[in-house]
mmCIF file of C-alpha atoms in Angstrom:
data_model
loop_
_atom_site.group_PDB
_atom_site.id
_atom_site.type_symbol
_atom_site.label_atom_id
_atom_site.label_comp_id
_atom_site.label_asym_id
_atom_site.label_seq_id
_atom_site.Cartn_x
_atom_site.Cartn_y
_atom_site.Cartn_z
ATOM 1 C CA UNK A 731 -4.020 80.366 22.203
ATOM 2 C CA UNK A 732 -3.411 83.584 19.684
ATOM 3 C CA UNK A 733 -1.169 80.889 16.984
ATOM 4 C CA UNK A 734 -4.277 78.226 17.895
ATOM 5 C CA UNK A 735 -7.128 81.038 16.585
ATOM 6 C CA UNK A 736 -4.480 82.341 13.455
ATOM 7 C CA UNK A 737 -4.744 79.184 12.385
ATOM 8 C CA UNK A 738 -8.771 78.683 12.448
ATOM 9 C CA UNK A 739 -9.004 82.395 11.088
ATOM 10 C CA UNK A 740 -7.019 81.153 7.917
ATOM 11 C CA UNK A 741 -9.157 78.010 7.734
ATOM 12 C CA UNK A 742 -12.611 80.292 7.713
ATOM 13 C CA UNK A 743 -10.702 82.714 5.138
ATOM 14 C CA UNK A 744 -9.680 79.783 2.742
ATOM 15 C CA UNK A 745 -13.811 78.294 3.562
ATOM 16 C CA UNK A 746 -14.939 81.419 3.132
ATOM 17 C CA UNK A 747 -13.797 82.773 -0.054
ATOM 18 C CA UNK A 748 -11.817 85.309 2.449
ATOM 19 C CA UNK A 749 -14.852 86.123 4.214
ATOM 20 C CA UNK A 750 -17.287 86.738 0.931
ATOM 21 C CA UNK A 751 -19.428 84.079 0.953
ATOM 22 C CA UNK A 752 -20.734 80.392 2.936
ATOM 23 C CA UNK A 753 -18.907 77.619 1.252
ATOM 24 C CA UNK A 754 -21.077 75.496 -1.558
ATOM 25 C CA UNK A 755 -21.186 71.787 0.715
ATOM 26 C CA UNK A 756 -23.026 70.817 3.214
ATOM 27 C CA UNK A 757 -20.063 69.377 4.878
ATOM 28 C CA UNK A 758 -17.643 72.652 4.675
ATOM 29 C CA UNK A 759 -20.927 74.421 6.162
ATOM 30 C CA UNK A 760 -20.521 71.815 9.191
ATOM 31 C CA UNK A 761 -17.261 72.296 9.026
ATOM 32 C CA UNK A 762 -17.184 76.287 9.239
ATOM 33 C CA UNK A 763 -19.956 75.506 12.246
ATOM 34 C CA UNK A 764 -17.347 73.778 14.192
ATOM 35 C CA UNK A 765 -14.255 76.334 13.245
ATOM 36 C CA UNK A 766 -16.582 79.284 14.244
ATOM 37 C CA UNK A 767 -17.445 77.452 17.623
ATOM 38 C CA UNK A 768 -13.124 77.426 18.081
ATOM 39 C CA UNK A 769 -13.613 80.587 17.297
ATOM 40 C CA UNK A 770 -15.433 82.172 19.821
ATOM 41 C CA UNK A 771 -13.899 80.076 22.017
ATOM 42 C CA UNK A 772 -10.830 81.266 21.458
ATOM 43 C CA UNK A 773 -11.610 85.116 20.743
ATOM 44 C CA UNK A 774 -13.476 85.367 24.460
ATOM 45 C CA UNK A 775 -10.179 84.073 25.918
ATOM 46 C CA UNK A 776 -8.019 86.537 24.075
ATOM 47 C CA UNK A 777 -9.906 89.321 25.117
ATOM 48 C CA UNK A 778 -9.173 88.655 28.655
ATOM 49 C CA UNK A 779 -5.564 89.349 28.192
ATOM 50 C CA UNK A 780 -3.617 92.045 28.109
ATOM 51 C CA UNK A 781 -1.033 92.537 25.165
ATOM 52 C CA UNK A 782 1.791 90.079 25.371
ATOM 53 C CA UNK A 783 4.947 88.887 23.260
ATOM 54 C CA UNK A 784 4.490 85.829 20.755
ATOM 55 C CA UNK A 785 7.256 85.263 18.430
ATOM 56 C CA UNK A 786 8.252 88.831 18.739
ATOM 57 C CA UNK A 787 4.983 90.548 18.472
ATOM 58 C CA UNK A 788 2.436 92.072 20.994
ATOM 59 C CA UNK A 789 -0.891 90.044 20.697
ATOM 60 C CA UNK A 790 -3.577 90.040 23.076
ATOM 61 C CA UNK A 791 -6.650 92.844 23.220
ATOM 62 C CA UNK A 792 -5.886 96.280 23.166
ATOM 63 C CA UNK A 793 -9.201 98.261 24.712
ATOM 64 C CA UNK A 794 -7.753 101.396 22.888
ATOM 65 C CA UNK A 795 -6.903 99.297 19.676
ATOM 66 C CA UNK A 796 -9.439 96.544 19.130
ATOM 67 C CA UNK A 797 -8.654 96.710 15.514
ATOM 68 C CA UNK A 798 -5.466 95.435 16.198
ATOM 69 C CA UNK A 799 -5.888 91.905 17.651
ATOM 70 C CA UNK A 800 -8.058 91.361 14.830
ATOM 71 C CA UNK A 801 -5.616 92.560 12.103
ATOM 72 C CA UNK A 802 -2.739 90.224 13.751
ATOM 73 C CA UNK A 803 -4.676 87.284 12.992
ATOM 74 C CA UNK A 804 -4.991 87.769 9.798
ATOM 75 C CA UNK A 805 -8.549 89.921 8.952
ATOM 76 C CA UNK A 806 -9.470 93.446 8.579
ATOM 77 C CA UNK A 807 -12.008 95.231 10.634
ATOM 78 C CA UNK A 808 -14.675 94.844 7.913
ATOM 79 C CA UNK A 809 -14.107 90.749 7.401
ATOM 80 C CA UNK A 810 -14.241 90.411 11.053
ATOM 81 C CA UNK A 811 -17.700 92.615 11.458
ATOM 82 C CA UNK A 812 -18.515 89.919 7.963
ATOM 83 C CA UNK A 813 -17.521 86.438 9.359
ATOM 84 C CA UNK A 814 -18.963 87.326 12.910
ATOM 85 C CA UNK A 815 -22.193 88.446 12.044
ATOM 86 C CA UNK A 816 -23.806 88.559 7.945
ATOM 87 C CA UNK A 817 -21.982 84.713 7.796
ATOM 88 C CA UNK A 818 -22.356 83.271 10.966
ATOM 89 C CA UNK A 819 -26.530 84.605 10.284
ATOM 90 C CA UNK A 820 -26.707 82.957 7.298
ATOM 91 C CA UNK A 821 -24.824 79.823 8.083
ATOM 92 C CA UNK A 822 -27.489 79.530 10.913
ATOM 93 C CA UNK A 823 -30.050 80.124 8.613
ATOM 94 C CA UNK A 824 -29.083 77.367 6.689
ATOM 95 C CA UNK A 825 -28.651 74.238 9.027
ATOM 96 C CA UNK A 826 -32.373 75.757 10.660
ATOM 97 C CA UNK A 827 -33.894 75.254 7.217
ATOM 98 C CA UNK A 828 -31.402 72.152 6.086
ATOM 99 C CA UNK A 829 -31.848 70.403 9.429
ATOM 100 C CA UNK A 830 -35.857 71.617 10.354
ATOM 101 C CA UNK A 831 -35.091 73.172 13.691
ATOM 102 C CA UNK A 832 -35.531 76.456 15.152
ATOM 103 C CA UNK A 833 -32.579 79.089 15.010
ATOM 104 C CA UNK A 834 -32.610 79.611 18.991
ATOM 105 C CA UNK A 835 -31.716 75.796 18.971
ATOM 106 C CA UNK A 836 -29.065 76.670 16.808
ATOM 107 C CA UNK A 837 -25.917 77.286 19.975
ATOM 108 C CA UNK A 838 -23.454 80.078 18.129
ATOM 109 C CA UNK A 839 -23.550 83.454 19.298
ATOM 110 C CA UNK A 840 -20.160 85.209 18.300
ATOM 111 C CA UNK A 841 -18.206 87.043 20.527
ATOM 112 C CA UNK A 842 -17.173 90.516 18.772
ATOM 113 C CA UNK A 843 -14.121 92.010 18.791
ATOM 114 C CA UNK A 844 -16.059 95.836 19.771
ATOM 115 C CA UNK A 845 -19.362 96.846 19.155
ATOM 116 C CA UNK A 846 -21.098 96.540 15.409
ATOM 117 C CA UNK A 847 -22.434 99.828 14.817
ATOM 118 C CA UNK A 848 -25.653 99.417 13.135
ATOM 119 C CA UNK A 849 -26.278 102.311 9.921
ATOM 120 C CA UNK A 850 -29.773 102.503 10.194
ATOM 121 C CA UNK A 851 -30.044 105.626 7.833
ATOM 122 C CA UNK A 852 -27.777 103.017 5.085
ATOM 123 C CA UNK A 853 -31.200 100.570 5.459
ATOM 124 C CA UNK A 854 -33.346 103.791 4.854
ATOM 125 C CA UNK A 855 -31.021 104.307 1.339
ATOM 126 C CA UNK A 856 -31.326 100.913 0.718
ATOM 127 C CA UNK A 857 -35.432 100.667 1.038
ATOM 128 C CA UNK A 858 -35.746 104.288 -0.764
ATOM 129 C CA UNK A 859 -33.362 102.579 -3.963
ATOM 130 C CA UNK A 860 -35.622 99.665 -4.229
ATOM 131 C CA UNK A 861 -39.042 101.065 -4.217
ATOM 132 C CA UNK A 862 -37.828 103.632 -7.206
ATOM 133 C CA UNK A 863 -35.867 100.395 -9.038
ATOM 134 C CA UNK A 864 -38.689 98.257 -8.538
ATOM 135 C CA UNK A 865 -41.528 101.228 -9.949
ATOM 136 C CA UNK A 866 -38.731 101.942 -12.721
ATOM 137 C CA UNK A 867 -38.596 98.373 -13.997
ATOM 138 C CA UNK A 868 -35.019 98.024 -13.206
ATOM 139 C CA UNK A 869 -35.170 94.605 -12.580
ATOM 140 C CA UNK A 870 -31.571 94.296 -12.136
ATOM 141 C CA UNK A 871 -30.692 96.637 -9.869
ATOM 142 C CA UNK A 872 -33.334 96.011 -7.764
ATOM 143 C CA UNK A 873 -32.123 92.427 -6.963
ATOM 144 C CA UNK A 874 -28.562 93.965 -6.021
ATOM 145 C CA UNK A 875 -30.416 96.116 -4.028
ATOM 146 C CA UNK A 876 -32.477 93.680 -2.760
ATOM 147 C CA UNK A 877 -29.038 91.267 -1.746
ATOM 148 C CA UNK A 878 -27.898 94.411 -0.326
ATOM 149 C CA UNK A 879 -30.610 94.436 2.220
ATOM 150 C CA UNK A 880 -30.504 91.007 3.125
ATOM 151 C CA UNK A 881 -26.544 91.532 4.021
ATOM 152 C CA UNK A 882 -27.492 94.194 6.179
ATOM 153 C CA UNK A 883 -30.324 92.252 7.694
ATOM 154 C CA UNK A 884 -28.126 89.070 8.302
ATOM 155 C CA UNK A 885 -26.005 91.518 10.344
ATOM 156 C CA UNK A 886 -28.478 92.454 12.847
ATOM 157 C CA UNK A 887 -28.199 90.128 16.247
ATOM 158 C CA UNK A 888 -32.097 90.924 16.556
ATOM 159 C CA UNK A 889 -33.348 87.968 14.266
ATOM 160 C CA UNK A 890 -37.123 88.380 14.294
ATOM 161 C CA UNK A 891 -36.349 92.560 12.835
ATOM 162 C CA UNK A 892 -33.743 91.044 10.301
ATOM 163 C CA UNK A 893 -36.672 88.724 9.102
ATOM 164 C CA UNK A 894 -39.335 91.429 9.111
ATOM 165 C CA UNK A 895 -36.436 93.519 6.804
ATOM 166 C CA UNK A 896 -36.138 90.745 4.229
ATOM 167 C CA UNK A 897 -39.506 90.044 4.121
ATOM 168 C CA UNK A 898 -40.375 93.433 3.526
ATOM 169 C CA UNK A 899 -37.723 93.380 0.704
ATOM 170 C CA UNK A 900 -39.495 90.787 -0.741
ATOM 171 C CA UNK A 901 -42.865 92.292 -0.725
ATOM 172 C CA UNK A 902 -41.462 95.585 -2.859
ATOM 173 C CA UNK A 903 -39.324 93.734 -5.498
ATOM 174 C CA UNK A 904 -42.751 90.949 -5.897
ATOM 175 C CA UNK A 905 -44.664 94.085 -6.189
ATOM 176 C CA UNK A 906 -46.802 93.637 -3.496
ATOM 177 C CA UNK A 907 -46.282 96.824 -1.820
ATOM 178 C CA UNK A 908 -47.158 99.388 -2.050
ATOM 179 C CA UNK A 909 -50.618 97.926 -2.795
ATOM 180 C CA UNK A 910 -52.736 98.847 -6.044
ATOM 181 C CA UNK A 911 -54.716 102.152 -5.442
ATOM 182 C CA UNK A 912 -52.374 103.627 -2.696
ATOM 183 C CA UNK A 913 -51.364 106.512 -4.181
ATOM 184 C CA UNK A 914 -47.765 106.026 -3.123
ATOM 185 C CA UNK A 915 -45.739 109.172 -4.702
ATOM 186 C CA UNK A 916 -42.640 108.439 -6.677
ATOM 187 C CA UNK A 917 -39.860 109.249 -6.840
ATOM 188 C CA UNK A 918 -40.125 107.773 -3.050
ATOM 189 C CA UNK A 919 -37.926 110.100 -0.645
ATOM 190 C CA UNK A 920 -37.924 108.312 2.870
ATOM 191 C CA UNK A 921 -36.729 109.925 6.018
ATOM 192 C CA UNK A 922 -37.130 106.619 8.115
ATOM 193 C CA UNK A 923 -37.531 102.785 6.930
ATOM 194 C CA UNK A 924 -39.733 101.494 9.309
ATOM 195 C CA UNK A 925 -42.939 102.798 8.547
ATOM 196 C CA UNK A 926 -42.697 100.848 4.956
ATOM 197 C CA UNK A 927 -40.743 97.882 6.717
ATOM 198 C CA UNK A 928 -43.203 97.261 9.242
ATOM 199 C CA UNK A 929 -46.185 97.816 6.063
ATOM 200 C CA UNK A 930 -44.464 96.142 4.053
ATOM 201 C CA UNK A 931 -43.989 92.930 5.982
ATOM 202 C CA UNK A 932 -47.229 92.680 6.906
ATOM 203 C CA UNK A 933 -48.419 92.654 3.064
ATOM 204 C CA UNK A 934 -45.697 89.652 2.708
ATOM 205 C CA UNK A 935 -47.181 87.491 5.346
ATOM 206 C CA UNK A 936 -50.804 88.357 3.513
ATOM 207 C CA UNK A 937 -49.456 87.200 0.581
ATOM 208 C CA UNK A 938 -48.382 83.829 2.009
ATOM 209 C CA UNK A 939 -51.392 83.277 3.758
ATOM 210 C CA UNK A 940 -53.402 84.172 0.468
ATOM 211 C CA UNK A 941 -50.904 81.695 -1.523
ATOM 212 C CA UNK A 942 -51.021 78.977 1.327
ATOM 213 C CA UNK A 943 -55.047 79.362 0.809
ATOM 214 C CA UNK A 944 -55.355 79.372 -3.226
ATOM 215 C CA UNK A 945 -52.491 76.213 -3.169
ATOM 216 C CA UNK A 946 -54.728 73.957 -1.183
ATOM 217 C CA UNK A 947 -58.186 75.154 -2.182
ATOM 218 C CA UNK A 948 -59.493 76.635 1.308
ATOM 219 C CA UNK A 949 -60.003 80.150 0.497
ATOM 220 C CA UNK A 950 -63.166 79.804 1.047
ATOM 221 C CA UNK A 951 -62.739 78.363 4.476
ATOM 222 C CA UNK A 952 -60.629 80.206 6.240
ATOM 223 C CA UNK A 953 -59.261 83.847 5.841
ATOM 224 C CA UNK A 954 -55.776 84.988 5.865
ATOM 225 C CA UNK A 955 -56.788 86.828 9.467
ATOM 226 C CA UNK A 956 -58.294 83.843 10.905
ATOM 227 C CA UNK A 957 -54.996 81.754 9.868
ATOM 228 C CA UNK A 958 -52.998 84.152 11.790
ATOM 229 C CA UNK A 959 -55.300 84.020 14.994
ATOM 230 C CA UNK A 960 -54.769 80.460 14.903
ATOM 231 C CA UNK A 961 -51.192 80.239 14.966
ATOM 232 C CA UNK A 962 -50.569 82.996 17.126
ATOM 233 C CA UNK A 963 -50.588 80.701 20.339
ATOM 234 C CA UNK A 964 -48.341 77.847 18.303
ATOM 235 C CA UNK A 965 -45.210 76.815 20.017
ATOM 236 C CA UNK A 966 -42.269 75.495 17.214
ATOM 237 C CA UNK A 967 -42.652 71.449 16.931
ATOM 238 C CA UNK A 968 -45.662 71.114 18.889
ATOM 239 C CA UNK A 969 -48.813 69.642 17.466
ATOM 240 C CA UNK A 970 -51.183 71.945 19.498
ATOM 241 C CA UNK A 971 -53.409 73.849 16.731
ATOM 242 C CA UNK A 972 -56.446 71.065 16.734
ATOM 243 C CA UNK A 973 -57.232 71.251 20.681
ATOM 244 C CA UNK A 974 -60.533 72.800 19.288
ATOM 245 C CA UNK A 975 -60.691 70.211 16.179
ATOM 246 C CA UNK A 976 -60.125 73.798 13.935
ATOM 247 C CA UNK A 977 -57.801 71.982 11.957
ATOM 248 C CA UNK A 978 -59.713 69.076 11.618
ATOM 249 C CA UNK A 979 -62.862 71.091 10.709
ATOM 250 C CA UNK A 980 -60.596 72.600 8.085
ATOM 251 C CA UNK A 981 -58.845 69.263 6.563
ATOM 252 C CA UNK A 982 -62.790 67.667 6.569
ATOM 253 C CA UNK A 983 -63.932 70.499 4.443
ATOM 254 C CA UNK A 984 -61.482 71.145 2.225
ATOM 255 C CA UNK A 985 -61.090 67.171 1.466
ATOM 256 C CA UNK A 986 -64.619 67.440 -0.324
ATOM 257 C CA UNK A 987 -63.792 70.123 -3.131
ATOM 258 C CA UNK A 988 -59.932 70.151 -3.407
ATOM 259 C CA UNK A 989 -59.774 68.730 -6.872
ATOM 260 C CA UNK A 990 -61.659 71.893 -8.210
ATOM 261 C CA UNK A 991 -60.866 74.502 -5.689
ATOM 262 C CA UNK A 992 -56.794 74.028 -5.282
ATOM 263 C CA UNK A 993 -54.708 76.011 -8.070
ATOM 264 C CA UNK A 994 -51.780 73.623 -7.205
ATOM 265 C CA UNK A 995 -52.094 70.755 -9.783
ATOM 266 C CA UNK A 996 -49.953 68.442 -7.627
ATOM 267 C CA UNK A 997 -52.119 68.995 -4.706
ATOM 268 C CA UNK A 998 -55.630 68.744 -7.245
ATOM 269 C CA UNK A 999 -53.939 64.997 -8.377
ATOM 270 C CA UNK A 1000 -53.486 63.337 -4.647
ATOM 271 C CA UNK A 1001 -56.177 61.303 -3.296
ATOM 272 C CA UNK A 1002 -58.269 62.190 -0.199
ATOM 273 C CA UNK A 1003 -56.006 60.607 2.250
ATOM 274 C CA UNK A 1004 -53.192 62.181 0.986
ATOM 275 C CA UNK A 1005 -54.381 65.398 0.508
ATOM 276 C CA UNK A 1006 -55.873 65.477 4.391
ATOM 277 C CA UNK A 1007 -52.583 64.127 5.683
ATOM 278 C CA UNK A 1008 -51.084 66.555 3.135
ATOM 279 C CA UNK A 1009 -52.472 69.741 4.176
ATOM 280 C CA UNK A 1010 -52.039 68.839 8.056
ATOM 281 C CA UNK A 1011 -48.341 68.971 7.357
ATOM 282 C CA UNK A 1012 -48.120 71.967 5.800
ATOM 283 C CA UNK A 1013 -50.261 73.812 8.364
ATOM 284 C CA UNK A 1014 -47.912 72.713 11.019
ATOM 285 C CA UNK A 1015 -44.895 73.443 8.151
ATOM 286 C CA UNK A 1016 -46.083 77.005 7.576
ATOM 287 C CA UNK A 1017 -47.267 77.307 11.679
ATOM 288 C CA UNK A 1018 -43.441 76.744 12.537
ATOM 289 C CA UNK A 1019 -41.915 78.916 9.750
ATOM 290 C CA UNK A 1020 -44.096 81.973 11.272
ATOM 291 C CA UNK A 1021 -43.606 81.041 14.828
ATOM 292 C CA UNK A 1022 -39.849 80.463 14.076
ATOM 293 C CA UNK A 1023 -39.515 84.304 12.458
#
């Protein structure tokens, strides 16, 4: 069993990039799927033995050592905390958005060699670095910042905080947040994260609404609040928003004055019937998305 997982470590290392990055095809990301799966697999076996000789080394898991079964197999602590948790995340990530389902569908969850600590007061440093880059027009550094945050977010096994985190992210570096007339003090010094997170995330999904609205010209029939009332009962995949006929209300309104209310010039160019089948499908699209995070 320990030569069987040596060998599928190597084969995620060589994928991998040794453990930096997803690989670049769709099938080596199907591919890493399946090795991972072997993976776990193989890792929750190994834990259940004790140390034992294999070709003149003691392999096995080592309560006082856990370090130790991983280094044998070819990875440091820190590529093993990597693979298992910031890869695996994103690799899910992927097929969910490649393949249109939801991430719970998605069966991988790792099996860790010891506990991943979680350096909440790193995310604060993080959050506190952006804000100043973004208000100091250091572009740059506030996208390495902002890739910074979404590594530590794809590390987190709670999913739904890891998307309110990157969404927040994207709200600073967009300039969304703070909002205009605030009177947020720079330089920012921040004590805790999640005050701005939680702010900050909520000001993203505004923003979507509000671009969801101006795309397809119904800003003027439904708010960004009412949008959220609406799909808070939504189940992923289901087609359950019209049991009222509010969507249909919607589509029938917006079909009359789409070609001078939408901002979206593809969406101002379809004909009616598109643009009502159109807009259903990206209710549902956007429905899912929020339901999904």
């Amino acid at each position: 069993m320990f030569n069987e997982v040596k060998k599928g470590v190597e084969k995620l290392g060589n994928l991998t990039s040794e453990f930096q990055q997803l690989p670049p095809s769709e099938k080596q990301k199907e591919y890493m799927l399946d090795l991972l799966r072997e993976y776990n697999v193989g890792m929750a076996k190994l834990k259940q033995y004790a140390p034992e000789e294999v070709d003149g080394n003691a392999v096995g898991f080592n309560y006082d050592n856990p370090d130790e079964l991983v280094e044998k197999l070819g990875m440091t602590s820190d590529q093993e905390v990597m693979l298992t948790t910031v890869l695996t995340n994103e690799l899910k990530q992927h097929i969910s958005k490649e393949k249109k389902i939801p991430l719970y569908q998605i069966e991988l969850r790792m099996t860790h060699v010891k506990d991943v600590k979680i350096d909440y007061d790193y995310l604060t440093e993080l959050v506190e670095q952006l804000l100043n880059q973004v208000h100091n027009g250091q572009t740059a550094e506030a996208q390495e910042t902002q890739e910074k945050i979404n590594q530590f977010a794809n590390g987190l096994d709670d999913r739904n905080y890891a998307t309110k985190i990157m969404n927040a992210a994207i709200a600073i570096i967009k300039g969304y947040f703070p909002p205009e007339g605030s009177n947020f003090k720079y330089p920012v010094r921040l004590s805790d994260s999640e005050p701005i997170i939680r702010a900050a995330n909520n000001v993203s999904l505004d923003r979507m609404f509000l671009d969801f609205r101006v795309k397809w010209g119904i800003t003027d029939i439904i708010t960004s609040a009412q949008m959220r009332e609406l799909f808070s009962h939504h189940r992923f995949g289901l087609q359950d928003l019209d049991d009222t006929g509010q969507i249909r209300d919607i589509i029938a309104q917006a079909s009359s004055d789409y070609k001078t209310l939408a901002h979206d010039e593809k969406v101002q160019s379809l004909s009616k019937i598109k643009y009502r089948n159109g807009l259903r499908e990206a209710i549902y699209e956007l429905a899912d998305e929020l339901v999904e995070n």
